[in-house]
PDB file of C-alpha atoms in Angstrom:
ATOM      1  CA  UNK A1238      65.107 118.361 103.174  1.00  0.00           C
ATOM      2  CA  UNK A1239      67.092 115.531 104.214  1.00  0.00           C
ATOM      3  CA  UNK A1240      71.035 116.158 104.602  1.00  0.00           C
ATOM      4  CA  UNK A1241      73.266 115.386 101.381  1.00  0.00           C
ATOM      5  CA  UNK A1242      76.080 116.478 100.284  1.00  0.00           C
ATOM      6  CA  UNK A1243      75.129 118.135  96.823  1.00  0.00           C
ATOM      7  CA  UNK A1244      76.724 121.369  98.302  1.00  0.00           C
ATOM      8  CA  UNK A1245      80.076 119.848  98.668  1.00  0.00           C
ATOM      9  CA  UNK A1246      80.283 117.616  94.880  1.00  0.00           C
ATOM     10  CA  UNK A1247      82.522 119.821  93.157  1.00  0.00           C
ATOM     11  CA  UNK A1248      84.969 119.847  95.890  1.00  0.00           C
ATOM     12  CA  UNK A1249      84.837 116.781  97.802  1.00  0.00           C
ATOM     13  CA  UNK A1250      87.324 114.216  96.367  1.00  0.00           C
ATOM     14  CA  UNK A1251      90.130 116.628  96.252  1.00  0.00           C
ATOM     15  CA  UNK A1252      89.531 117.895  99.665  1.00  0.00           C
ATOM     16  CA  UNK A1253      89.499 114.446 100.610  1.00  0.00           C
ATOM     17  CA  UNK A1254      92.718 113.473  99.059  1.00  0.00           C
ATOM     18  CA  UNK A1255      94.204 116.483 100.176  1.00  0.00           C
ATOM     19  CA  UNK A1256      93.736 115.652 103.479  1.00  0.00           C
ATOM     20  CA  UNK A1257      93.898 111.998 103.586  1.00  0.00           C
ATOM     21  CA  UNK A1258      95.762 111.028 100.722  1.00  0.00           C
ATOM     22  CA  UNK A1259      94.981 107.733  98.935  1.00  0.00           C
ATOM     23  CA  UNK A1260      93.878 106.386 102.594  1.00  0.00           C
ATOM     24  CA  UNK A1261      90.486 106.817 101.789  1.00  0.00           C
ATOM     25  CA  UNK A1262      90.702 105.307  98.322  1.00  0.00           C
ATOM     26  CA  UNK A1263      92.615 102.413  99.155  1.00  0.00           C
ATOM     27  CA  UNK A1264      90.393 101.538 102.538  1.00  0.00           C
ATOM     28  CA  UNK A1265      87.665 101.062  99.750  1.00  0.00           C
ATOM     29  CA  UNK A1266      89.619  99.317  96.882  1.00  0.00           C
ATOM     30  CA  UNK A1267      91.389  97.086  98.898  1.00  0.00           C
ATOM     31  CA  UNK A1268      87.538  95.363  99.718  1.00  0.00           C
ATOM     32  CA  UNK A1269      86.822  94.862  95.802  1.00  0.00           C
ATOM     33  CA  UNK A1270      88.502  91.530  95.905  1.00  0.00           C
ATOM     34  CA  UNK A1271      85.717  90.316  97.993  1.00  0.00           C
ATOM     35  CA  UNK A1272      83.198  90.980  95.413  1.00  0.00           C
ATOM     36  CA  UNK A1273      82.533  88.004  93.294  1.00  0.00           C
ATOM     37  CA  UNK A1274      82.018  87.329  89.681  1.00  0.00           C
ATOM     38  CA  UNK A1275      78.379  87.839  88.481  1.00  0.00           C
ATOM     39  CA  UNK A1276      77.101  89.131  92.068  1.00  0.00           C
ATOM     40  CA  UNK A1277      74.460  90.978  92.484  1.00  0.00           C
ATOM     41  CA  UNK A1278      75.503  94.411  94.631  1.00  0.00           C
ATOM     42  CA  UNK A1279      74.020  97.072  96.321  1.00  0.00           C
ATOM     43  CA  UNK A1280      76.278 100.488  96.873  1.00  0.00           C
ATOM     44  CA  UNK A1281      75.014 102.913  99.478  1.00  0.00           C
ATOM     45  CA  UNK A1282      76.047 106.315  99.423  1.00  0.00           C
ATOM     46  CA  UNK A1283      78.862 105.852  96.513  1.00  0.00           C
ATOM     47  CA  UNK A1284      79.560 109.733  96.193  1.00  0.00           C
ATOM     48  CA  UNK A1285      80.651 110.804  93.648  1.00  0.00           C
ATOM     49  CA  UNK A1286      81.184 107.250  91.847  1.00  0.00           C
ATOM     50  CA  UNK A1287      85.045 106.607  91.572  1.00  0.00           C
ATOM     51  CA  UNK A1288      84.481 103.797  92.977  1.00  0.00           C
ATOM     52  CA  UNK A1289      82.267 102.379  89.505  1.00  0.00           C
ATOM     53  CA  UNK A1290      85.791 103.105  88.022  1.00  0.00           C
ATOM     54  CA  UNK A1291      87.796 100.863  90.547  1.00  0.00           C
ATOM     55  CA  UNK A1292      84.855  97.894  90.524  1.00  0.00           C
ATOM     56  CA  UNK A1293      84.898  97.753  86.604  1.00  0.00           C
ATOM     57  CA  UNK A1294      88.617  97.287  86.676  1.00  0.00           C
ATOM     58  CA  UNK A1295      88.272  94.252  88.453  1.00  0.00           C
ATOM     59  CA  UNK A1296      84.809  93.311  86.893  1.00  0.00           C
ATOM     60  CA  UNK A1297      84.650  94.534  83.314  1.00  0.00           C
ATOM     61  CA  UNK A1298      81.291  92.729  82.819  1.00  0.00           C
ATOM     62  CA  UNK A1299      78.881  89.964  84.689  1.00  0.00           C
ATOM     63  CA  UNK A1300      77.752  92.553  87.673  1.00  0.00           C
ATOM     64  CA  UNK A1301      74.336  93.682  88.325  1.00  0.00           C
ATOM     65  CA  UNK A1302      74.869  96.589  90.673  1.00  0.00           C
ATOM     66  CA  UNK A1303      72.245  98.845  92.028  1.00  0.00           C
ATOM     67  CA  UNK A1304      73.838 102.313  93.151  1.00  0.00           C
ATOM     68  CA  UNK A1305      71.800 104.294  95.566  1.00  0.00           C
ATOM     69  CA  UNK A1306      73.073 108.082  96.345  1.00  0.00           C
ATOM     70  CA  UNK A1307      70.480 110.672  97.753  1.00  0.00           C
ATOM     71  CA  UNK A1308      72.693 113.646  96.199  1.00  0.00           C
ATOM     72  CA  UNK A1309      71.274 114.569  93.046  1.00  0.00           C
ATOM     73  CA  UNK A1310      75.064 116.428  92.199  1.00  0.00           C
ATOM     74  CA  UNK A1311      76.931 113.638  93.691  1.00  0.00           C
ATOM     75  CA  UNK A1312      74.745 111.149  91.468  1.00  0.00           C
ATOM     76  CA  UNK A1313      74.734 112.888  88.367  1.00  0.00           C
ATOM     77  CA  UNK A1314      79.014 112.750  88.975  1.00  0.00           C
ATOM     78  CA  UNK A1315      78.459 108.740  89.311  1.00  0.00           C
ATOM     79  CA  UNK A1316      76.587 108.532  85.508  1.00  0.00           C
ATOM     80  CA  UNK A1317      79.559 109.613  83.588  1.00  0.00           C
ATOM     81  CA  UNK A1318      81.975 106.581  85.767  1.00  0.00           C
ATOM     82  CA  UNK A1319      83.231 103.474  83.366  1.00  0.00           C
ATOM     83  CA  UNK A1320      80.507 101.186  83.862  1.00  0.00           C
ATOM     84  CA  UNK A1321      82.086  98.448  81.655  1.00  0.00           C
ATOM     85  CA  UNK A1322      79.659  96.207  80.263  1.00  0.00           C
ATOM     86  CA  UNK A1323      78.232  95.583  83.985  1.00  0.00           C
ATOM     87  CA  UNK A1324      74.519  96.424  84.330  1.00  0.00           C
ATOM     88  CA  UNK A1325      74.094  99.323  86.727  1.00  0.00           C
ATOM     89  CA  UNK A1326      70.831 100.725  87.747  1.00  0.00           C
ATOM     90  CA  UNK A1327      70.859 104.340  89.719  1.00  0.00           C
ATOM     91  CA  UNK A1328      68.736 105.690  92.103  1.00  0.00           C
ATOM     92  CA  UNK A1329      68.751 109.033  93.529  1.00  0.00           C
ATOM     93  CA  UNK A1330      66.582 108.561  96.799  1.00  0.00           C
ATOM     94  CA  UNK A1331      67.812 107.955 100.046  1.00  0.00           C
ATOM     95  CA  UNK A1332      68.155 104.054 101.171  1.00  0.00           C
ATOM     96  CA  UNK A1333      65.692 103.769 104.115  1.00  0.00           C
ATOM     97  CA  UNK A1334      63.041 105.103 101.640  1.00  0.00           C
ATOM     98  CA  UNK A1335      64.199 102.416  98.677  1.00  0.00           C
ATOM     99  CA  UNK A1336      62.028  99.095  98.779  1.00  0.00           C
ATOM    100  CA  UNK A1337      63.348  96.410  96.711  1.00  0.00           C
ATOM    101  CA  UNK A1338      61.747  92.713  96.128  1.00  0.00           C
ATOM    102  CA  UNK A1339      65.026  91.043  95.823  1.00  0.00           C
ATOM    103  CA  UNK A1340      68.255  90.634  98.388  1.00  0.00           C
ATOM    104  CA  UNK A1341      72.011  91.256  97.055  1.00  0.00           C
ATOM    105  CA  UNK A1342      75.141  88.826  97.189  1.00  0.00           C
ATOM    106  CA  UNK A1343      76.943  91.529  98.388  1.00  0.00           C
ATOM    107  CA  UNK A1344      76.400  94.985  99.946  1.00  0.00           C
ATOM    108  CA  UNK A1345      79.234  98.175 100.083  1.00  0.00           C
ATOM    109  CA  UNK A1346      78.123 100.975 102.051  1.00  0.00           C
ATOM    110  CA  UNK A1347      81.650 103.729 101.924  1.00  0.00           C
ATOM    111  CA  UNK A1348      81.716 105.727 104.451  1.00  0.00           C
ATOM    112  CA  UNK A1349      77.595 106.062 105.448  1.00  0.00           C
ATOM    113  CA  UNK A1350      76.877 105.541 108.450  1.00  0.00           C
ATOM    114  CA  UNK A1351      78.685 108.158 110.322  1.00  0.00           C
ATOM    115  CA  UNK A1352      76.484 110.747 108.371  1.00  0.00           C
ATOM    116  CA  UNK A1353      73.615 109.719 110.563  1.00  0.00           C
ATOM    117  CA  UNK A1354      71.985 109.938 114.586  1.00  0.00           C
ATOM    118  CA  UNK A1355      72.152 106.870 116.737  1.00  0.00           C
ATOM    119  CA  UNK A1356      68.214 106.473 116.205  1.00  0.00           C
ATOM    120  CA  UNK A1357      67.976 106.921 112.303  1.00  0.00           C
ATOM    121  CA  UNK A1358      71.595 104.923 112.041  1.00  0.00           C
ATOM    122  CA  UNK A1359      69.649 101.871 113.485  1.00  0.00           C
ATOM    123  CA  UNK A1360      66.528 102.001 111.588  1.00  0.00           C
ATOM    124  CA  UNK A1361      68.726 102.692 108.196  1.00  0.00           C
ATOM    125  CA  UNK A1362      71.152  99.566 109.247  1.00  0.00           C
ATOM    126  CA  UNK A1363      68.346  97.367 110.204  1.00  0.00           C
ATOM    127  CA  UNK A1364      67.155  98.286 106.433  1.00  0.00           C
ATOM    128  CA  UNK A1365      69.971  97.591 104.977  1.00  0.00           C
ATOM    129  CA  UNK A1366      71.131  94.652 106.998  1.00  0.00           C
ATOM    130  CA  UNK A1367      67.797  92.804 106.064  1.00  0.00           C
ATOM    131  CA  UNK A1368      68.642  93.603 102.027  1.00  0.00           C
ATOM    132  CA  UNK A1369      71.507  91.087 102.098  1.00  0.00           C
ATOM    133  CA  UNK A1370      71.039  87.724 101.869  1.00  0.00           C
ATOM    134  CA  UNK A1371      72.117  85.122 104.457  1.00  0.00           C
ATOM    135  CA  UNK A1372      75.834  84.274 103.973  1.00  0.00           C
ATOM    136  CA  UNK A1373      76.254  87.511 101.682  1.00  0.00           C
ATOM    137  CA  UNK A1374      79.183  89.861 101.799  1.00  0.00           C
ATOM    138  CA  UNK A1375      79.268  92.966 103.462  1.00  0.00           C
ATOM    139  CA  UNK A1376      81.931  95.368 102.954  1.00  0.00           C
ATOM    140  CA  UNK A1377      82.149  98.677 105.179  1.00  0.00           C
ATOM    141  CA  UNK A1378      84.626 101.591 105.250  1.00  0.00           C
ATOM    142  CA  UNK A1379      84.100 104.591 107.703  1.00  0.00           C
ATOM    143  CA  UNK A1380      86.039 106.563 110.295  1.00  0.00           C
ATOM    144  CA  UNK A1381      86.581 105.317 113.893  1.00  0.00           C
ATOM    145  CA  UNK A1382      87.804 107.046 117.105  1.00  0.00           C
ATOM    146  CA  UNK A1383      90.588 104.644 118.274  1.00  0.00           C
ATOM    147  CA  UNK A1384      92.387 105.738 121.568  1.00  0.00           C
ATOM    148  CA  UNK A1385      94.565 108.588 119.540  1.00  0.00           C
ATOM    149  CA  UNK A1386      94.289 112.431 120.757  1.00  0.00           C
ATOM    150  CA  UNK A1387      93.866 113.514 117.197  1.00  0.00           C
ATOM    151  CA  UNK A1388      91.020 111.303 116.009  1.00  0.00           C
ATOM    152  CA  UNK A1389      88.401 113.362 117.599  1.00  0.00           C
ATOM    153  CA  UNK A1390      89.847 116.245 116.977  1.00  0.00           C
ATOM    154  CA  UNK A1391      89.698 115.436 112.883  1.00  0.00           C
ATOM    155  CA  UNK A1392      86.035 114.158 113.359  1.00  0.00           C
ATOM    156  CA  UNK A1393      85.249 117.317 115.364  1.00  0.00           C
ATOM    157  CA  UNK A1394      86.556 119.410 112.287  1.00  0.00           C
ATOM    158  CA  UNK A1395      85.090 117.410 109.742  1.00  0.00           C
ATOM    159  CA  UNK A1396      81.579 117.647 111.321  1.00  0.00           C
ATOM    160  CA  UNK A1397      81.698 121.181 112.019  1.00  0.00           C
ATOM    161  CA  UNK A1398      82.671 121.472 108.515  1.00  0.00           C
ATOM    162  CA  UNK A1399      80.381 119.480 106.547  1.00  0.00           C
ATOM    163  CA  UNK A1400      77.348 120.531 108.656  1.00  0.00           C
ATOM    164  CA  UNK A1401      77.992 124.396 107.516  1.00  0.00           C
ATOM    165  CA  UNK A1402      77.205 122.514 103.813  1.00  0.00           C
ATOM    166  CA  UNK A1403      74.242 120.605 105.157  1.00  0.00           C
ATOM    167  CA  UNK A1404      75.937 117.317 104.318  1.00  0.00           C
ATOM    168  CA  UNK A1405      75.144 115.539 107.495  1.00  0.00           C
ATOM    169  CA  UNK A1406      72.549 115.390 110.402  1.00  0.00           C
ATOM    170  CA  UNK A1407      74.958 114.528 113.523  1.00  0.00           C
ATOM    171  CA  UNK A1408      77.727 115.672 115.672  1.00  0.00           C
ATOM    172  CA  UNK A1409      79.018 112.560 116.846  1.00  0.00           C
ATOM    173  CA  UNK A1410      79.706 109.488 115.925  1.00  0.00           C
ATOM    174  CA  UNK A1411      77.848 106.366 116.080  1.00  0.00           C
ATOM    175  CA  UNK A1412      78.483 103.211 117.265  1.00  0.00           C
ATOM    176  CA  UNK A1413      78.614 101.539 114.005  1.00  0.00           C
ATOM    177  CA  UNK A1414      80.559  98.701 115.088  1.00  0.00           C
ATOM    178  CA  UNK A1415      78.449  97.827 117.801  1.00  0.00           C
ATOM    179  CA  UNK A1416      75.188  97.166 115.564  1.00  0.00           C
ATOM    180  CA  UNK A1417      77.086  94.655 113.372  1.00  0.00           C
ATOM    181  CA  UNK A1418      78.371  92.788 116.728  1.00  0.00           C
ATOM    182  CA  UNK A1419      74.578  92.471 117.455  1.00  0.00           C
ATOM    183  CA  UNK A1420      73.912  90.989 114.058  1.00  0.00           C
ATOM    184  CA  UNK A1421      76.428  88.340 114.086  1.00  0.00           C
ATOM    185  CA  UNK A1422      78.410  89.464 111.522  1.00  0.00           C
ATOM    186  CA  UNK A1423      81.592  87.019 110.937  1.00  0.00           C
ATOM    187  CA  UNK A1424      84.823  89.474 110.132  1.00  0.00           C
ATOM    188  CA  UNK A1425      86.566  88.123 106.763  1.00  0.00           C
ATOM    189  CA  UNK A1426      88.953  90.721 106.591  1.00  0.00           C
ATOM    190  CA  UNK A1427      89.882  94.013 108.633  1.00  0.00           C
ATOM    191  CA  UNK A1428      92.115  96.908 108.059  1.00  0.00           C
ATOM    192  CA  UNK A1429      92.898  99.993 109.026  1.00  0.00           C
ATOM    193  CA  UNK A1430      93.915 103.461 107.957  1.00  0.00           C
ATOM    194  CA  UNK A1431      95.336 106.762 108.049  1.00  0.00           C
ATOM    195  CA  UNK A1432      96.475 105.962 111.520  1.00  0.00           C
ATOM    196  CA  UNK A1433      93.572 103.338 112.888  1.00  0.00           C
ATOM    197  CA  UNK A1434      90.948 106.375 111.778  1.00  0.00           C
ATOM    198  CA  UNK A1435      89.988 104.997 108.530  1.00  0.00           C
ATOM    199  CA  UNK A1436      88.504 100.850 109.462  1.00  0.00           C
ATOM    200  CA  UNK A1437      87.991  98.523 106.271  1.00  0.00           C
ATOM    201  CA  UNK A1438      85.715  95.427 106.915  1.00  0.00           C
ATOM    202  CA  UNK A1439      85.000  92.528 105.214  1.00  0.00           C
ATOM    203  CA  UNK A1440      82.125  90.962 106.567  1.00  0.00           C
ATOM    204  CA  UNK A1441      79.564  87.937 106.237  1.00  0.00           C
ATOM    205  CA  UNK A1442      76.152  87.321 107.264  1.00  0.00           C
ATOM    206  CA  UNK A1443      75.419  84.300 109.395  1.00  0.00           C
ATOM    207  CA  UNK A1444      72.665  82.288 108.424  1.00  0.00           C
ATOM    208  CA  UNK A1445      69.117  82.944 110.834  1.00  0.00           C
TER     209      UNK A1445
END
C-alpha cells in the first residue's frame, strides 16, 4: 500500500500548529492571491482541507477545483470544508495514477513533494508539471534545508516520525527546487518561513 497519512488525520493540524505555529498556514494562504477568478485548479495532496476554507474566502463562487488526496481519512476531513458555491470535484487516488483530458489555470501542490524518493518525485512532477497549461500558475509550499544547524535536525525528526505512521516513503529530502529550474519556471513571488525552512513560491510556466 502506498504511503499516506490516514494514520496521522486526527492529529496532524494541531501537531502542526503546535510546532510551527501559523507558519505553515500562512506559507499557503499568502499564495491564494495568485489564484484568479473563475480558474480552473488542481490541489495535490490538500490534507486535511483547511485550505477549501481559506480559497472560498477569497473565492466564494466561479472556481472549478479538482482536489486530489490519496488519504481516504485525510479526504473524508476535506468533504465537510466550506466549499462556497465553487464546484469542487474529489478524488481519493494518488496523482501519478489520476489521468485527466483537460490542463488547469493553476496548480497548488502544499507541502507534496518532500513525501516522495528522488526517482518517484520526478516521474510524479513530470505528471504534474505536464497538467498545467502553458503560462499557468503554479503555487508550491514545502520545507527546505537552508544553511541553518537546526533545519536538518527538524526534517530528521519529522521523517523519523511520520515514517513510524507510514505517512511517507523517504528519508531525505529531494531536490524539489532543482526540477522546477529545469522546467523553466519564471518565480512570481517567493517567501519564506519559520526561519527560511518553510519556502512559498509563486510560479509560472513558460510557454514550449
Amino acid at each position: 500500500m502506498a504511503s499516506n497519512y490516514d494514520n496521522t488525520a486526527w492529529f496532524y493540524d494541531p501537531l502542526s500548529r503546535m510546532v510551527f505555529g501559523r507558519s505553515l498556514i500562512k506559507s499557503q494562504t499568502s499564495l491564494l492571491k495568485y489564484i484568479p477568478a473563475k480558474a480552473n485548479i488542481l490541489i495535490v495532496g490538500g490534507g486535511t482541507g483547511w485550505l477549501l476554507d481559506e480559497i472560498t474566502k477569497v473565492h466564494p463562487d466561479g472556481l472549478d477545483v479538482t482536489y486530489v488526496e490519496i488519504s481516504a481519512k485525510m479526504m473524508a476531513l476535506s468533504k465537510n470544508r466550506n466549499l462556497g458555491n465553487n464546484n469542487v470535484t474529489f478524488i481519493n487516488r494518488a496523482i501519478e495514477d489520476v489521468k485527466f483530458l483537460r490542463q488547469f489555470d493553476v496548480i497548488f501542490t502544499p507541502f507534496l513533494f518532500d513525501n516522495f524518493t528522488a526517482e518517484n518525485l520526478h516521474r510524479i512532477f513530470n505528471h504534474i508539471h505536464n497538467l498545467l497549461k502553458p503560462d499557468g500558475i503554479w503555487l508550491n509550499t514545502d520545507f527546505q534545508v537552508a544553511g541553518k544547524w537546526w533545519h536538518k535536525l527538524i526534517l530528521q525528526t519529522m521523517y523519523t516520525f511520520f515514517k513510524v505512521f507510514g505517512a511517507v516513503e523517504t528519508s531525505t529530502m529531494p531536490e524539489i527546487q532543482t526540477l522546477f529550474k529545469q522546467k523553466n519556471y519564471r518565480i512570481l513571488s517567493q517567501q519564506t518561513y519559520y526561519g527560511s525552512f518553510v519556502i512559498s513560491q509563486a510560479m509560472q510556466k513558460q510557454p514550449a
